[in-house]
Coordinates of C-alpha atoms in Angstrom, one line a residue:
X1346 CA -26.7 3.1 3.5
X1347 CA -27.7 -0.1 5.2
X1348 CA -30.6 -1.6 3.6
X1349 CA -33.0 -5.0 3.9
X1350 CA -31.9 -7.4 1.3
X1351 CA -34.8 -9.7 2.6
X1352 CA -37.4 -8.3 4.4
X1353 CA -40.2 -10.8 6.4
X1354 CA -38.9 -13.6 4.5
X1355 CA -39.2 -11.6 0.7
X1356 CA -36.2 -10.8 -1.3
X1357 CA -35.8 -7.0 -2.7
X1358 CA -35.1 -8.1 -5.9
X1359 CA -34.6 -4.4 -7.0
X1360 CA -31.8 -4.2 -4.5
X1361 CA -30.1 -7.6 -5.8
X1362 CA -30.6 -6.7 -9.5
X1363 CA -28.6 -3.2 -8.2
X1364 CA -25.8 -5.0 -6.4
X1365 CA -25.4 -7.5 -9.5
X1366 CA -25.4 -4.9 -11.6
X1367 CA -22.4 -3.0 -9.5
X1368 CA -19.8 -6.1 -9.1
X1369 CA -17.4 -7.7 -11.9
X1370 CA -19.1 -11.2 -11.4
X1371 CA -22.1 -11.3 -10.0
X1372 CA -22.6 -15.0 -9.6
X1373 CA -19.7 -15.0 -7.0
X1374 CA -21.2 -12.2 -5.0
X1375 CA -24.7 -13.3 -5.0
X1376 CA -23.9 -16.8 -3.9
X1377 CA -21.7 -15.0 -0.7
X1378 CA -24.9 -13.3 0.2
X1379 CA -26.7 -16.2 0.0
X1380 CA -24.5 -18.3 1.9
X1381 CA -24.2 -15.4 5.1
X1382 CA -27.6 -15.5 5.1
X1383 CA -28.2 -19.0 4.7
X1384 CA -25.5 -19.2 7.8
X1385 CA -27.4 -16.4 9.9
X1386 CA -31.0 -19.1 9.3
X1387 CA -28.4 -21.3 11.0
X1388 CA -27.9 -19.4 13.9
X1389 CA -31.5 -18.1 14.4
X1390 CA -32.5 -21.8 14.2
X1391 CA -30.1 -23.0 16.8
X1392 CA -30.7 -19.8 19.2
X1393 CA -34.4 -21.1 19.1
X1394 CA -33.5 -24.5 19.4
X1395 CA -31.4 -23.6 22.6
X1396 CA -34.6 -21.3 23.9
X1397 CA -37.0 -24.0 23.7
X1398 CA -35.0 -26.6 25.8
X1399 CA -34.0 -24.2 28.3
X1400 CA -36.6 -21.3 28.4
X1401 CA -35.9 -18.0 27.6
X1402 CA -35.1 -16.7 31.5
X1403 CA -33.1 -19.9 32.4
X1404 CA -31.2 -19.1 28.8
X1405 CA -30.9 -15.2 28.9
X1406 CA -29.9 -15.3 32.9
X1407 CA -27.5 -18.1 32.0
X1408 CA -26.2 -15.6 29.1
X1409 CA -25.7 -12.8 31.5
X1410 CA -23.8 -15.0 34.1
X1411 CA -21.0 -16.2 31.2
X1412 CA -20.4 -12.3 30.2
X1413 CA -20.1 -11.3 34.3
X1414 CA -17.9 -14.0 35.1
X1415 CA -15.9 -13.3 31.6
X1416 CA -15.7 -10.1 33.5
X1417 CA -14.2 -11.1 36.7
X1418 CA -11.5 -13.6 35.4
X1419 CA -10.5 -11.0 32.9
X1420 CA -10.2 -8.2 35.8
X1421 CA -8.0 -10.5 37.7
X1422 CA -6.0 -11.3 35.0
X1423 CA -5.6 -7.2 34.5
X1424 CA -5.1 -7.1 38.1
X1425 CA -2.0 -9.3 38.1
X1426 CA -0.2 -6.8 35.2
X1427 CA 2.1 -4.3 37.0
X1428 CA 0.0 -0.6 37.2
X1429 CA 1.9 1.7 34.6
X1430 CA 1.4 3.5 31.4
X1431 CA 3.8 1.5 28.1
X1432 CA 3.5 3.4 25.3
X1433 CA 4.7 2.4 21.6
X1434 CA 4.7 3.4 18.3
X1435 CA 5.2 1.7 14.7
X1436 CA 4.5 2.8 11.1
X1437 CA 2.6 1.9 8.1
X1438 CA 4.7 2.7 5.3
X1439 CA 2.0 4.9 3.7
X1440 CA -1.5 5.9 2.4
X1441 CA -1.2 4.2 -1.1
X1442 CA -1.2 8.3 -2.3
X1443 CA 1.5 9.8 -0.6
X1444 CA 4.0 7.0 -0.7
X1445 CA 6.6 9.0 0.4
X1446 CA 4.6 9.7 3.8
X1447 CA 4.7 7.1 7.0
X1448 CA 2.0 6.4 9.0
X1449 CA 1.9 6.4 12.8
X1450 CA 0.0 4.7 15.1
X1451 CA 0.9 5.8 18.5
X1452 CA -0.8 4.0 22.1
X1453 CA -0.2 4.4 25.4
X1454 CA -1.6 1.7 27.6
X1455 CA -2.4 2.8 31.3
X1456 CA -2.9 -0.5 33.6
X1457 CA -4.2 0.7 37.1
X1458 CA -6.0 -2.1 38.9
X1459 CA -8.3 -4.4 37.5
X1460 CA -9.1 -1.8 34.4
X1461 CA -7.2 -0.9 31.9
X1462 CA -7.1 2.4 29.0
X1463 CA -5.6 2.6 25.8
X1464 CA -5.1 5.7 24.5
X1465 CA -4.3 6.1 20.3
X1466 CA -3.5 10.6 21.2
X1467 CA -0.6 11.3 19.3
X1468 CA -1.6 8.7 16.0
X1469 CA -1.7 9.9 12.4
X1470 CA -4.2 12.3 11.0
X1471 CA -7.2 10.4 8.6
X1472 CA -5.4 9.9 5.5
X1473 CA -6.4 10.0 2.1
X1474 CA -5.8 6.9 1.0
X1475 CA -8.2 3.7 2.1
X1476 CA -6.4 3.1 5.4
X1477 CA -8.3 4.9 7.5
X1478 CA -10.3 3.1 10.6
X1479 CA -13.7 3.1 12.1
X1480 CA -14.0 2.5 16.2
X1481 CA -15.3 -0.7 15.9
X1482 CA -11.9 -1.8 13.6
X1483 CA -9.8 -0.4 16.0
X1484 CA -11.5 -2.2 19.2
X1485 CA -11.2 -5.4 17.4
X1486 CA -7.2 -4.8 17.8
X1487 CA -8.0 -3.7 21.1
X1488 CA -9.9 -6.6 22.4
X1489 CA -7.6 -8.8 20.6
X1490 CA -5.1 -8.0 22.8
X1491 CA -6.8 -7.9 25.6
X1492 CA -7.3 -11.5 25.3
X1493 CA -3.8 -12.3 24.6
X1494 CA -2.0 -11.2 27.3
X1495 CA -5.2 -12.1 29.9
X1496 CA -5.9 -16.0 30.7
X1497 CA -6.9 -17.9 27.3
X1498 CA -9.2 -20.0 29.5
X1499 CA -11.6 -17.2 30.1
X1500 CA -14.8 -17.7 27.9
X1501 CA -14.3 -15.5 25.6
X1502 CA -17.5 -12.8 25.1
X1503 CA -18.3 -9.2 25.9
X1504 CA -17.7 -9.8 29.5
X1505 CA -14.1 -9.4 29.0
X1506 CA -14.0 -6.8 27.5
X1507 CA -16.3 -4.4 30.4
X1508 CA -12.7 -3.1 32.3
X1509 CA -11.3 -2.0 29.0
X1510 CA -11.5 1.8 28.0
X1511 CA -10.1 2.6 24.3
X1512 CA -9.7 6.6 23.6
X1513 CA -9.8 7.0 20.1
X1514 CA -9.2 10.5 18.9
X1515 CA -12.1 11.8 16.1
X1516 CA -10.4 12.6 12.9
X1517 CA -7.0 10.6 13.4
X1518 CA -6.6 7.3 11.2
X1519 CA -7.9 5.0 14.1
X1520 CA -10.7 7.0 14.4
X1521 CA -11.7 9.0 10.9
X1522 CA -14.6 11.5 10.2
X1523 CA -16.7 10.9 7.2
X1524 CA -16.6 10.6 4.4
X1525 CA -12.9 9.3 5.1
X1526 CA -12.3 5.8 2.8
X1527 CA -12.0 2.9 5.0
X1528 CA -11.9 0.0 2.5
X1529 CA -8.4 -1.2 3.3
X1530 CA -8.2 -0.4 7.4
X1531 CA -7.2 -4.7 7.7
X1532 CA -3.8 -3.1 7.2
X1533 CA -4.1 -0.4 9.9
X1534 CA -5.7 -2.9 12.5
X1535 CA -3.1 -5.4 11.7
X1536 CA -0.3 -2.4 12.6
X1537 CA -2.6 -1.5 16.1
X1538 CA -2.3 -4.9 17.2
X1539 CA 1.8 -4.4 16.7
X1540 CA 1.5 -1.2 18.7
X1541 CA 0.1 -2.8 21.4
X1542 CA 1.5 -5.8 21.7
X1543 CA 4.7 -4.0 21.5
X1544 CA 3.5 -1.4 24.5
X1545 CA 2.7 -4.2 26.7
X1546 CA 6.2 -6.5 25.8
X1547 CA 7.4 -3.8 28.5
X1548 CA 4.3 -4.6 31.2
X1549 CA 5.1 -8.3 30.6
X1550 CA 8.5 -9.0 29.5
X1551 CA 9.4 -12.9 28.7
X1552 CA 6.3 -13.6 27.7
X1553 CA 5.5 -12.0 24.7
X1554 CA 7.0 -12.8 21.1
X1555 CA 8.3 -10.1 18.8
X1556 CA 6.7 -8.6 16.2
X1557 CA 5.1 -10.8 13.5
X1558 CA 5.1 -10.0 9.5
X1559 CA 2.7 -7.4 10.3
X1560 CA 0.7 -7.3 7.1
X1561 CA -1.8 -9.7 5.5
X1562 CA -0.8 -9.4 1.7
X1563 CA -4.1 -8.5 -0.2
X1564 CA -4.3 -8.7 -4.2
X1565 CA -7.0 -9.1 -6.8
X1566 CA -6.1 -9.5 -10.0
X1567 CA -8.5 -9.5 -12.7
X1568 CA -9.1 -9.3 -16.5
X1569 CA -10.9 -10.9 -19.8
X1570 CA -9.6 -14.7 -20.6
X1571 CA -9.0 -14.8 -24.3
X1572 CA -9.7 -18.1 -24.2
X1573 CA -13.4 -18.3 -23.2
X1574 CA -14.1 -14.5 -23.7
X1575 CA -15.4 -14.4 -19.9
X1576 CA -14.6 -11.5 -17.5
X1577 CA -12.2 -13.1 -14.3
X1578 CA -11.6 -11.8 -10.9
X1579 CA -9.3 -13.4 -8.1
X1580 CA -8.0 -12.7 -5.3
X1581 CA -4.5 -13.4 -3.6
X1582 CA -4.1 -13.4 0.3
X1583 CA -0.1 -14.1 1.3
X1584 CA 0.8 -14.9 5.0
X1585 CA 4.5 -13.5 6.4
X1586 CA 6.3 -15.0 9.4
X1587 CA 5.4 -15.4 12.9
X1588 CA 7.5 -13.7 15.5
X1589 CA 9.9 -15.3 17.5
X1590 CA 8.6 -16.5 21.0
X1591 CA 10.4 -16.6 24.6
X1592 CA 11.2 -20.2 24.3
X1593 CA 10.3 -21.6 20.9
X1594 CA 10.9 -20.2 17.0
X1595 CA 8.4 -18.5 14.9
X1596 CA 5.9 -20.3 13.0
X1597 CA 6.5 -20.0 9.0
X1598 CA 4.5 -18.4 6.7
X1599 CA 0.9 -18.2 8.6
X1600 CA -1.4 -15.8 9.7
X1601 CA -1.4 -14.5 12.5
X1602 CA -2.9 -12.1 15.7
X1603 CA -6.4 -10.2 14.5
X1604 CA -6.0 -12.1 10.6
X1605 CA -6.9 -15.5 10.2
X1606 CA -7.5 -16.5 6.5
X1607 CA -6.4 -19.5 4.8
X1608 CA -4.3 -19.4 1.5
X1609 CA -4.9 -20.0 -1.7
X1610 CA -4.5 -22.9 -3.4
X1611 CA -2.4 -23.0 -6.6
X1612 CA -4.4 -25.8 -8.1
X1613 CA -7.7 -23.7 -7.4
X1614 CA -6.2 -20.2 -8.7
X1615 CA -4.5 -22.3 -11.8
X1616 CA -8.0 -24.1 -12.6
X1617 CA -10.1 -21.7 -13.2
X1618 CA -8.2 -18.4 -14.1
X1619 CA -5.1 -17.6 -17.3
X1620 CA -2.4 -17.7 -14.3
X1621 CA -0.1 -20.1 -13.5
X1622 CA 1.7 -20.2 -10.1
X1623 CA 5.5 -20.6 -10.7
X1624 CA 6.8 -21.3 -7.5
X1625 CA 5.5 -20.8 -4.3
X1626 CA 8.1 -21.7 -1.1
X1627 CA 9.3 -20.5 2.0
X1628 CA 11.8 -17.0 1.6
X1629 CA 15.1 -18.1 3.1
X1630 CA 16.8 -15.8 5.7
X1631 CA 13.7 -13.9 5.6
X1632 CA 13.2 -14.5 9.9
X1633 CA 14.8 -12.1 12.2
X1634 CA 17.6 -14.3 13.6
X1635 CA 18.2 -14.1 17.8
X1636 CA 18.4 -17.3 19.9
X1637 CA 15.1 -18.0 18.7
X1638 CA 14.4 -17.4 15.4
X1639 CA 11.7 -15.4 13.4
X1640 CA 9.4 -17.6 11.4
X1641 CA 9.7 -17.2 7.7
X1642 CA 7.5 -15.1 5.1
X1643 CA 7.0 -16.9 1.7
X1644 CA 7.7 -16.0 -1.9
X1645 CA 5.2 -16.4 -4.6
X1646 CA 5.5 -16.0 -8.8
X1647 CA 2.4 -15.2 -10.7
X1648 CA 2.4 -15.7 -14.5
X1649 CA -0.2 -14.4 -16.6
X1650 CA -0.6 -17.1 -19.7
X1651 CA -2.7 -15.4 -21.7
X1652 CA -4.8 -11.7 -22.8
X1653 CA -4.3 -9.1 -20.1
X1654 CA -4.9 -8.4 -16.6
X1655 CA -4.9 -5.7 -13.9
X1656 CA -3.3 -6.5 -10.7
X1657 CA -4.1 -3.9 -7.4
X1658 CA -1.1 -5.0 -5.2
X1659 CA -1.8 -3.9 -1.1
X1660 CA 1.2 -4.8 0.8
X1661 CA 2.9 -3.8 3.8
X1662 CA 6.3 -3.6 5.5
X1663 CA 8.3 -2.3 2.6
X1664 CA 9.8 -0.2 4.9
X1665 CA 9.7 -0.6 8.2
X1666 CA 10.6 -4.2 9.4
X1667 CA 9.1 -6.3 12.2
X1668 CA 10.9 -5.3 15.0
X1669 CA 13.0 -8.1 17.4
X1670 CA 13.7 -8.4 21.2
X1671 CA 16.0 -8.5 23.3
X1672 CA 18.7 -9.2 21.1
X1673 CA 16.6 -10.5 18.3
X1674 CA 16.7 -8.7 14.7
X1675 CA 14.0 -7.9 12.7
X1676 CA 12.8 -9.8 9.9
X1677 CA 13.3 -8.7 6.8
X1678 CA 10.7 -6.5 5.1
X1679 CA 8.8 -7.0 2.3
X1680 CA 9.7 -7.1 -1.4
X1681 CA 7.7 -7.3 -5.2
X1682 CA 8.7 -6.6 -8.4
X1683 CA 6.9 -7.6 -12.2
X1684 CA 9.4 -10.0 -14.4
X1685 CA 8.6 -8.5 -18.0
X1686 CA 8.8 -10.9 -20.5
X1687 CA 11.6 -8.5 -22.2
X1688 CA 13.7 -9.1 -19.4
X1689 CA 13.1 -5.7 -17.5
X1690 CA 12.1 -5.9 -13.9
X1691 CA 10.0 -3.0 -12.2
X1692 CA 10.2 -3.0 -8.6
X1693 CA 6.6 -1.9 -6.8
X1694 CA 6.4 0.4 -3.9
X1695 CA 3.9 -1.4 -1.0
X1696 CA 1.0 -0.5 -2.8
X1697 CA 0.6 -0.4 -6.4
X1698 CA -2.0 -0.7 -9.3
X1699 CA 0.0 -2.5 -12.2
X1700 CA -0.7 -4.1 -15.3
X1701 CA 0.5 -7.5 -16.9
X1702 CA 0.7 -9.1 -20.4
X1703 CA 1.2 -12.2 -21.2
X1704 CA 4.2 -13.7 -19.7
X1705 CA 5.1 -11.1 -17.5
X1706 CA 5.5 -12.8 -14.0
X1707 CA 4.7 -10.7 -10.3
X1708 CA 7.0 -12.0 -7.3
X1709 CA 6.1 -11.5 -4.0
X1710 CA 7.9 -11.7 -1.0
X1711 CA 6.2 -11.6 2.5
X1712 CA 8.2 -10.5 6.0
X1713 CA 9.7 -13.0 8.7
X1714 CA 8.8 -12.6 12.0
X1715 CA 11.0 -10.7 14.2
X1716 CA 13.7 -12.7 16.2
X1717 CA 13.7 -13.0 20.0
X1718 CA 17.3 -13.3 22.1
X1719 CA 20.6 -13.1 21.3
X1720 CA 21.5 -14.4 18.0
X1721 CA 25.0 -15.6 19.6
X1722 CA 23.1 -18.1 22.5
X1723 CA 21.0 -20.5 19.4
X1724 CA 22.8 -23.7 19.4
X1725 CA 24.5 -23.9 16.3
X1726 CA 23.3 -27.2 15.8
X1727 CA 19.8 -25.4 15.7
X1728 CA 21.6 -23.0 12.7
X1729 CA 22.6 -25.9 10.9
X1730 CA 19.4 -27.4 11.1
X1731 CA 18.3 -24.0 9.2
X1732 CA 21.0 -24.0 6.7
X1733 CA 20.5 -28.1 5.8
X1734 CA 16.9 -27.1 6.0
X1735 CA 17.2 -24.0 3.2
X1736 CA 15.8 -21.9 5.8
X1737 CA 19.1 -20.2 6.1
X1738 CA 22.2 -19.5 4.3
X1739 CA 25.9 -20.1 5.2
X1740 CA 26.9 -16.8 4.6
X1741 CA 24.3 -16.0 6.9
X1742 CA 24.5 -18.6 9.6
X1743 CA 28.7 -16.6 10.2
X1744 CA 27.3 -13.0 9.7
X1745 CA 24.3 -13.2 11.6
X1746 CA 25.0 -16.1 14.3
X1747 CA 28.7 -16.6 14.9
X1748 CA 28.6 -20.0 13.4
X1749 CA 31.2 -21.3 11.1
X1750 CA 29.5 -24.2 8.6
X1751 CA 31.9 -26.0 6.5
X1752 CA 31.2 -29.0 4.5
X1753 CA 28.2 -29.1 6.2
X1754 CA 29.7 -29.3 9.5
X1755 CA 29.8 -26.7 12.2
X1756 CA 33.7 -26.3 12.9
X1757 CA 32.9 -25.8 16.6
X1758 CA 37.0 -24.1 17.1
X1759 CA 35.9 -21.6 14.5
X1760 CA 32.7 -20.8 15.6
X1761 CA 33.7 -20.3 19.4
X1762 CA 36.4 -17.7 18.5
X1763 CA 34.3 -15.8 16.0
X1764 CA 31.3 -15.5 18.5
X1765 CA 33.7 -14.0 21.3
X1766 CA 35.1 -11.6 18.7
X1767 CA 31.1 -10.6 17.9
X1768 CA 30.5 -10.3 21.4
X1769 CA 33.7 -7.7 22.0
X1770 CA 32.6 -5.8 18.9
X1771 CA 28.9 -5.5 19.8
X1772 CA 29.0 -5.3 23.7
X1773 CA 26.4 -6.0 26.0
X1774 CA 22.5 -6.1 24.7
X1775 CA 21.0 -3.1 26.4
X1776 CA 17.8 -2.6 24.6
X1777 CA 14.8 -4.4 24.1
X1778 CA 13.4 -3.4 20.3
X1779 CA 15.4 -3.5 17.3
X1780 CA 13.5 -1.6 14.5
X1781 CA 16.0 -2.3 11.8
X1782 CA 17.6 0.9 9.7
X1783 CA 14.9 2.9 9.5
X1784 CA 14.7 3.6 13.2
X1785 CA 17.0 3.6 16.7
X1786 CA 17.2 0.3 18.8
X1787 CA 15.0 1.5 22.0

């Protein structure tokens, strides 16, 4: 249960002796404690600081102005989205227990007025696995999106979030019931945020992009170093592609909509721990391709040089891809397998506890961002920028985008006729989402 770590300025050294006694290397946590709480002095200080040259009224009624007129700007912005109910749907590929087992997160956003209501009926049962969600996880997705589609020039507090009504049904996986585990909800959160933005692409069309990667890669890999007989823990974060927008290309290989953490350096990861990083680069043909396309995941090779370790591996969108629009394809999911130094390769489900010896190797291969348009309107100069630019094969460039590269040249004769004979096989674009194999175009 919640407890004071410091209380009137005293530490509870029975309670830090208990947490450094709980964690693999205590140093590590005990200097993040230290460092929130030297950042919350921070705040306190600067709070006072703020009362003393304004006085507490002038500051408090100053406080309460910023959240009402957060309010009104956001209710006109809500105001200005056509009144209807969108509802969407996606999937987590599973619990991390029942692998076999999708999960669905289900929304229905009702826009009438100035207010809005988002409603999660229809989502998943809690699960048994540590993807489950707790209100305030599924508000931040909630409010996230809120502010996306509502003017990013509205100060951005509690105000803006007053005409915005979440039902969250108790015992479903954006909602569980004790003692439900919780410890890996980023995942389900970073799936809400798909669901809605995907529910309110059909409020607001042309303005929103497709679907991003859709996961924020999480491992920790840990062990013994042989080498200094010292216990090791770190931790791996990998970014997928940005989706496609209405007038521009996804961004590669960065975080996006309710994750924002920064990577990993290999230097860092290489300095102080037995791995090395092999190679780490952008995944070719990974974006979903369309007339603007996805933005790439990334691909990343861990070697362990020495003892043992034990890798927990959280991914996401193994299975169901980050879907395009209006045209655009998904982006391919993910992929990871273990290299064993025999030569075998094990291919690992989205999440996985593994183990590696020495010079076994774990590639990872994040998502690309969905792809927005008709793959047949991109310039094919802007295909042969991909394919000079390894983003893009030539196979891939005449499969996926009518264009015809030779020599490094786009025959332009070739590539007109094979683009009217892809148009006359496909036919007109009549839907807006393309899910991929796994699911209908809708």
């Amino acid at each position: 249960p919640p407890m004071y770590l410091v209380r009137q300025g005293v530490r509870d050294e029975t309670l830090y002796a208990l947490i450094a006694h709980n964690v693999r290397i205590p140093t590590v946590v005990l200097g993040d404690l230290a460092a929130q709480i030297a950042a919350c002095h921070v705040g306190c200080r600067r709070l006072e600081d703020l009362a003393r040259q304004y006085g507490v009224s002038r500051l408090t009624r100053a406080m309460e102005l910023l959240l009402d007129r957060a309010e009104q700007l956001t209710r006109a912005a809500i105001d200005a989205i056509p009144d209807g109910t969108y509802a969407f749907e996606d999937y987590l590929d599973n619990d991390g227990i029942a692998l076999d087992t999708p999960v669905k997160i289900c929304a229905r956003i009702t826009v009438a007025g100035n207010e809005l209501t988002v409603d999660f009926t229809g989502s998943s049962p809690q699960v048994r696995g540590p993807f489950n969600c707790v209100p305030a996880s599924t508000l931040s997705a909630v409010y996230y999106v809120v502010r996306a589609v509502t003017d990013p020039s509205i100060p951005n507090n509690a105000g803006c979030f007053r005409p915005v009504r979440a039902v969250l049904p108790p015992g479903t996986v954006v909602n569980a019931s004790r003692p439900a585990p919780v410890n890996s909800r980023t995942a389900t959160v970073k799936r809400i945020a798909d669901v809605l933005m995907g529910a309110m692409v059909q409020a607001l069309p042309q303005r929103l992009p497709a679907a991003n990667s859709g996961q924020l890669l999480v491992m920790a890999m840990g062990g013994v170093d042989p080498l200094t007989g010292q216990p090791y823990v770190t931790t791996e974060l990998g970014a997928g592609g940005m989706g496609a927008r209405p007038h521009k290309d996804g961004v590669d290989a960065i975080e996006t909509d309710v994750s924002n953490c920064m990577n990993i350096p290999a230097e860092a990861l290489e300095l102080e721990h037995p791995v090395r990083v092999v190679h780490w680069r952008l995944r070719p043909g990974s974006g979903g391709a369309g007339r603007f396309r996805g933005g790439l995941g990334m691909e990343k090779g861990f070697q362990l040089l020495r003892g043992e370790a034990t890798v927990t591996y959280r991914g996401e969108r193994h299975r169901f891809m980050p879907w395009g629009l209006f045209g655009g394809r998904p982006g391919l999911p993910s992929r990871a397998a273990v290299h064993r130094r025999d030569g075998r390769v094990d291919a690992l489900p989205s999440k996985a506890t593994l183990h590696l010896r020495e010079g076994d190797m774990l590639v990872v291969e994040t998502p690309g961002g969905g792809g927005y348009g008709d793959p047949l309107e991109r310039p094919p100069e802007a295909v042969l920028d991909d394919v000079r630019n390894h983003r893009l094969g030539v196979a891939a460039a005449r499969e996926e985008y009518g264009v015809v590269i030779e020599n490094c040249q786009v025959d332009k004769a070739k590539t007109h006729a094979l683009r009217q004979a892809m148009r006359a096989q496909r036919g007109p674009i009549t839907w807006t989402f393309d899910f991929g194999p796994e699911r209908p175009r809708q």
